[in-house]
mmCIF file of C-alpha atoms in Angstrom:
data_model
loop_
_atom_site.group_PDB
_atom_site.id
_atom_site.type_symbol
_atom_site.label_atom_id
_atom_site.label_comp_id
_atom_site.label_asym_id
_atom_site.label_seq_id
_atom_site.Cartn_x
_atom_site.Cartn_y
_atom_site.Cartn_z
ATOM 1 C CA UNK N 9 24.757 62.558 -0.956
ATOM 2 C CA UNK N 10 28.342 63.503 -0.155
ATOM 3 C CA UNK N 11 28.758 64.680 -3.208
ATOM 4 C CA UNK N 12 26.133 67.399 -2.845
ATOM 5 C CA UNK N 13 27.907 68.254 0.430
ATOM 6 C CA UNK N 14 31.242 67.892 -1.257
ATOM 7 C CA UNK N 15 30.193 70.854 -3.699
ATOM 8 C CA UNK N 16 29.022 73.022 -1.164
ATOM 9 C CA UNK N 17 31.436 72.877 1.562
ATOM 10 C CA UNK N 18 34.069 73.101 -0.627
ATOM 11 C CA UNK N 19 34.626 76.568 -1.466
ATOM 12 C CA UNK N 20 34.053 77.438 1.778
ATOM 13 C CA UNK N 21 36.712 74.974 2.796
ATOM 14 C CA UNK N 22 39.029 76.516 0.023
ATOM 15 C CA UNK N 23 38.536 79.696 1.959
ATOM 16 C CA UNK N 24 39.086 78.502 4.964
ATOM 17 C CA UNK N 25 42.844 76.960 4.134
ATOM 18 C CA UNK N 26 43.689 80.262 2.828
ATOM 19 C CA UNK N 27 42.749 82.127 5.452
ATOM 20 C CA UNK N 28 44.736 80.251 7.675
ATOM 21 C CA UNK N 29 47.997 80.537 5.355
ATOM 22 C CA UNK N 30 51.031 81.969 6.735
ATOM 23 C CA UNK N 31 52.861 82.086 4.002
ATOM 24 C CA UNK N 32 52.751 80.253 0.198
ATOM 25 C CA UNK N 33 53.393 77.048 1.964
ATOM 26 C CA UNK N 34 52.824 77.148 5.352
ATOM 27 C CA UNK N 35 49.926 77.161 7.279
ATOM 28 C CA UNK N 36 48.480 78.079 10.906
ATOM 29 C CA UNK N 37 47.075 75.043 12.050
ATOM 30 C CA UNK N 38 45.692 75.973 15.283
ATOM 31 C CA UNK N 39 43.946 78.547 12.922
ATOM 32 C CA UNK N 40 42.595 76.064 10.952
ATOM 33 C CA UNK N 41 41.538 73.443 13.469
ATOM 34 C CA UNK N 42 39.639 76.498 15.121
ATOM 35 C CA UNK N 43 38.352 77.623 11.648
ATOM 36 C CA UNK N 44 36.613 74.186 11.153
ATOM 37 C CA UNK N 45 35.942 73.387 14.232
ATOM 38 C CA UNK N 46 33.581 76.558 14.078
ATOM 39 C CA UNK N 47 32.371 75.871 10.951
ATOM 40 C CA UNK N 48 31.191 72.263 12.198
ATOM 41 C CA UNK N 49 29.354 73.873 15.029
ATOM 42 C CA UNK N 50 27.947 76.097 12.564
ATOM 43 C CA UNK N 51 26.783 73.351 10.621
ATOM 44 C CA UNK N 52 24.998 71.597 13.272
ATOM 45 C CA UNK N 53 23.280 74.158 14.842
ATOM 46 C CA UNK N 54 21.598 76.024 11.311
ATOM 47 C CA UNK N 55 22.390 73.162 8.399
ATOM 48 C CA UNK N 56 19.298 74.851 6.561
ATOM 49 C CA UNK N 57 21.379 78.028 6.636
ATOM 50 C CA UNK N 58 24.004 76.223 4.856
ATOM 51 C CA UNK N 59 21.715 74.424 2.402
ATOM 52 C CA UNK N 60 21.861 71.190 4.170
ATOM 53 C CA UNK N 61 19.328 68.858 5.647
ATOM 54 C CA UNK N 62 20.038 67.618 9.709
ATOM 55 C CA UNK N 63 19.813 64.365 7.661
ATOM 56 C CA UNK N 64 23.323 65.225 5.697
ATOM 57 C CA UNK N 65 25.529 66.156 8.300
ATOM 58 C CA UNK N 66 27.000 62.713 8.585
ATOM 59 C CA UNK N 67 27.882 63.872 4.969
ATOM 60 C CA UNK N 68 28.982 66.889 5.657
ATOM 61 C CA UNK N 69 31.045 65.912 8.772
ATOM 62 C CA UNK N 70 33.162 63.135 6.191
ATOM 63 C CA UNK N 71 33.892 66.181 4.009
ATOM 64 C CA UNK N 72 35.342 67.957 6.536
ATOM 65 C CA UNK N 73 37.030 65.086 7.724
ATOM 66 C CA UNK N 74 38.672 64.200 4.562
ATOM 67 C CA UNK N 75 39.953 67.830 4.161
ATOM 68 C CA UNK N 76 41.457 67.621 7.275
ATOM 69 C CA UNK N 77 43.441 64.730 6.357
ATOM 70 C CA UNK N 78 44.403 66.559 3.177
ATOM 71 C CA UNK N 79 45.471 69.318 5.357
ATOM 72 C CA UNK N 80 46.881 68.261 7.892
ATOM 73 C CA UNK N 81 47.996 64.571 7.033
ATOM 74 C CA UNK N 82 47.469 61.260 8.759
ATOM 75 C CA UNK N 83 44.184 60.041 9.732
ATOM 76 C CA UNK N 84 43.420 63.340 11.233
ATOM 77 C CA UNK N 85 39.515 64.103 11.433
ATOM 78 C CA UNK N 86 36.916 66.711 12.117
ATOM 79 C CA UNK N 87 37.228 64.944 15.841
ATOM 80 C CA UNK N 88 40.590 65.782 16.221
ATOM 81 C CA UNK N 89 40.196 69.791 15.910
ATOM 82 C CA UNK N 90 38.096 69.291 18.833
ATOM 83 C CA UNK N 91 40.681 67.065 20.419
ATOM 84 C CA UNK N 92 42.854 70.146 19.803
ATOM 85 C CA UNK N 93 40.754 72.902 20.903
ATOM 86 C CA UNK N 94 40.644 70.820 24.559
ATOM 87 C CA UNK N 95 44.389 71.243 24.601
ATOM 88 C CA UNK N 96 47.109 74.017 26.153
ATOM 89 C CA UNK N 97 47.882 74.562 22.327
ATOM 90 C CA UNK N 98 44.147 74.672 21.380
ATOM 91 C CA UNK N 99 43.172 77.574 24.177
ATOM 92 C CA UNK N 100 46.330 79.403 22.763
ATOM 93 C CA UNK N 101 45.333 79.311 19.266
ATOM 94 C CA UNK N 102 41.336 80.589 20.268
ATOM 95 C CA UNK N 103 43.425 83.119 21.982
ATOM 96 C CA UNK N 104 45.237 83.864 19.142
ATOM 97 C CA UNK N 105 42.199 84.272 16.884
ATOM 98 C CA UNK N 106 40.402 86.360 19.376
ATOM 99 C CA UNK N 107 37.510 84.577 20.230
ATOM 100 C CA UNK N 108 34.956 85.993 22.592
ATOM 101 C CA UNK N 109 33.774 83.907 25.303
ATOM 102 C CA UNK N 110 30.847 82.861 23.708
ATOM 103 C CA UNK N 111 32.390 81.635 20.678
ATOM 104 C CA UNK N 112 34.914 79.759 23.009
ATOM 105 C CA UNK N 113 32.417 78.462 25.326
ATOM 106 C CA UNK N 114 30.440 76.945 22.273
ATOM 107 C CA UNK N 115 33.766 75.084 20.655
ATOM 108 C CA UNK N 116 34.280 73.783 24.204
ATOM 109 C CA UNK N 117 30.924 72.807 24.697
ATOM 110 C CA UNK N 118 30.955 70.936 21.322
ATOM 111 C CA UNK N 119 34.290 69.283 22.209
ATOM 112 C CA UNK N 120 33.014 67.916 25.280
ATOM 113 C CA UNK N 121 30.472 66.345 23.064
ATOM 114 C CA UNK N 122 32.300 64.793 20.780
ATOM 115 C CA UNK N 123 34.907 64.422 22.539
ATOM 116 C CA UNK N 124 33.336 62.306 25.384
ATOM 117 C CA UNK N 125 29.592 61.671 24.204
ATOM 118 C CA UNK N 126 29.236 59.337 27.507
ATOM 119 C CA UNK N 127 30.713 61.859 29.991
ATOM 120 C CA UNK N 128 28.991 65.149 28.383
ATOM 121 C CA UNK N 129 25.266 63.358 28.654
ATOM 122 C CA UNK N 130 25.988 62.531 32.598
ATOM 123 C CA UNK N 131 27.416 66.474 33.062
ATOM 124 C CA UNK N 132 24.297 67.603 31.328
ATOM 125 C CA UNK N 133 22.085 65.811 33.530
ATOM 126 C CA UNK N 134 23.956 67.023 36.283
ATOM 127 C CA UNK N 135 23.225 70.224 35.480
ATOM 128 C CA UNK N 136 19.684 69.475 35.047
ATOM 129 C CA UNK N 137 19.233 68.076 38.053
ATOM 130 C CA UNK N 138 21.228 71.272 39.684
ATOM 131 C CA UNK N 139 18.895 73.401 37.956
ATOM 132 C CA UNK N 140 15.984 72.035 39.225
ATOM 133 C CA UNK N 141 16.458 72.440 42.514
#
């Protein structure tokens, strides 16, 4: 399975790296942590737009993963763009790129998430319970 995700995400990721380049060898990587953090989100919300089944995400989120490492070393992981976007340097880069608020409000959303799985269900049903009153 991961290598059918593996052969799609690819040249997107490809893309993705070179868009973010700065020069030959250097590259933005608050552009590039933002970049795939969005494509992630992406991903999860429309996989069938991408080609994927909900079922191959796990898939597609090792991919991702493993490019990150490639890219930016270490153990780093899809996780730790989201990490990233949560940061001072994180807002400054999605101010950099020009996100709207909507764009922002979704990475944040997701990186609350993943992030903190345990504290984003109890916030949730906070609001919830808010909104029901």
């Amino acid at each position: 399975m991961t290598e059918h995700a593996r052969a799609v995400l690819q040249p997107i990721l490809d893309e993705v790296r070179d868009n973010c380049r700065v020069t030959e060898r250097f590259l933005d990587t608050g552009a590039y942590q933002v970049s795939l953090a969005t494509l992630w989100a992406n991903l999860v919300l429309h996989p069938e737009e991408s080609g994927f089944a909900e079922a191959e995400l796990e898939d597609c989120y090792q991919v991702l993963s493993e490019h990150c490492r490639e890219v930016l070393g270490g153990s780093a992981e899809l996780l730790d763009c989201f990490t990233f976007l949560n940061s001072k340097e994180g807002a400054a880069a999605m101010a950099s790129a020009r996100l709207n608020q909507t764009h922002k409000d979704m990475l944040l959303y997701f990186a609350s998430m993943m992030i903190d799985p345990d504290g984003h269900r109890r916030w949730v049903a906070q609001l919830r319970d808010e909104l029901e009153r």
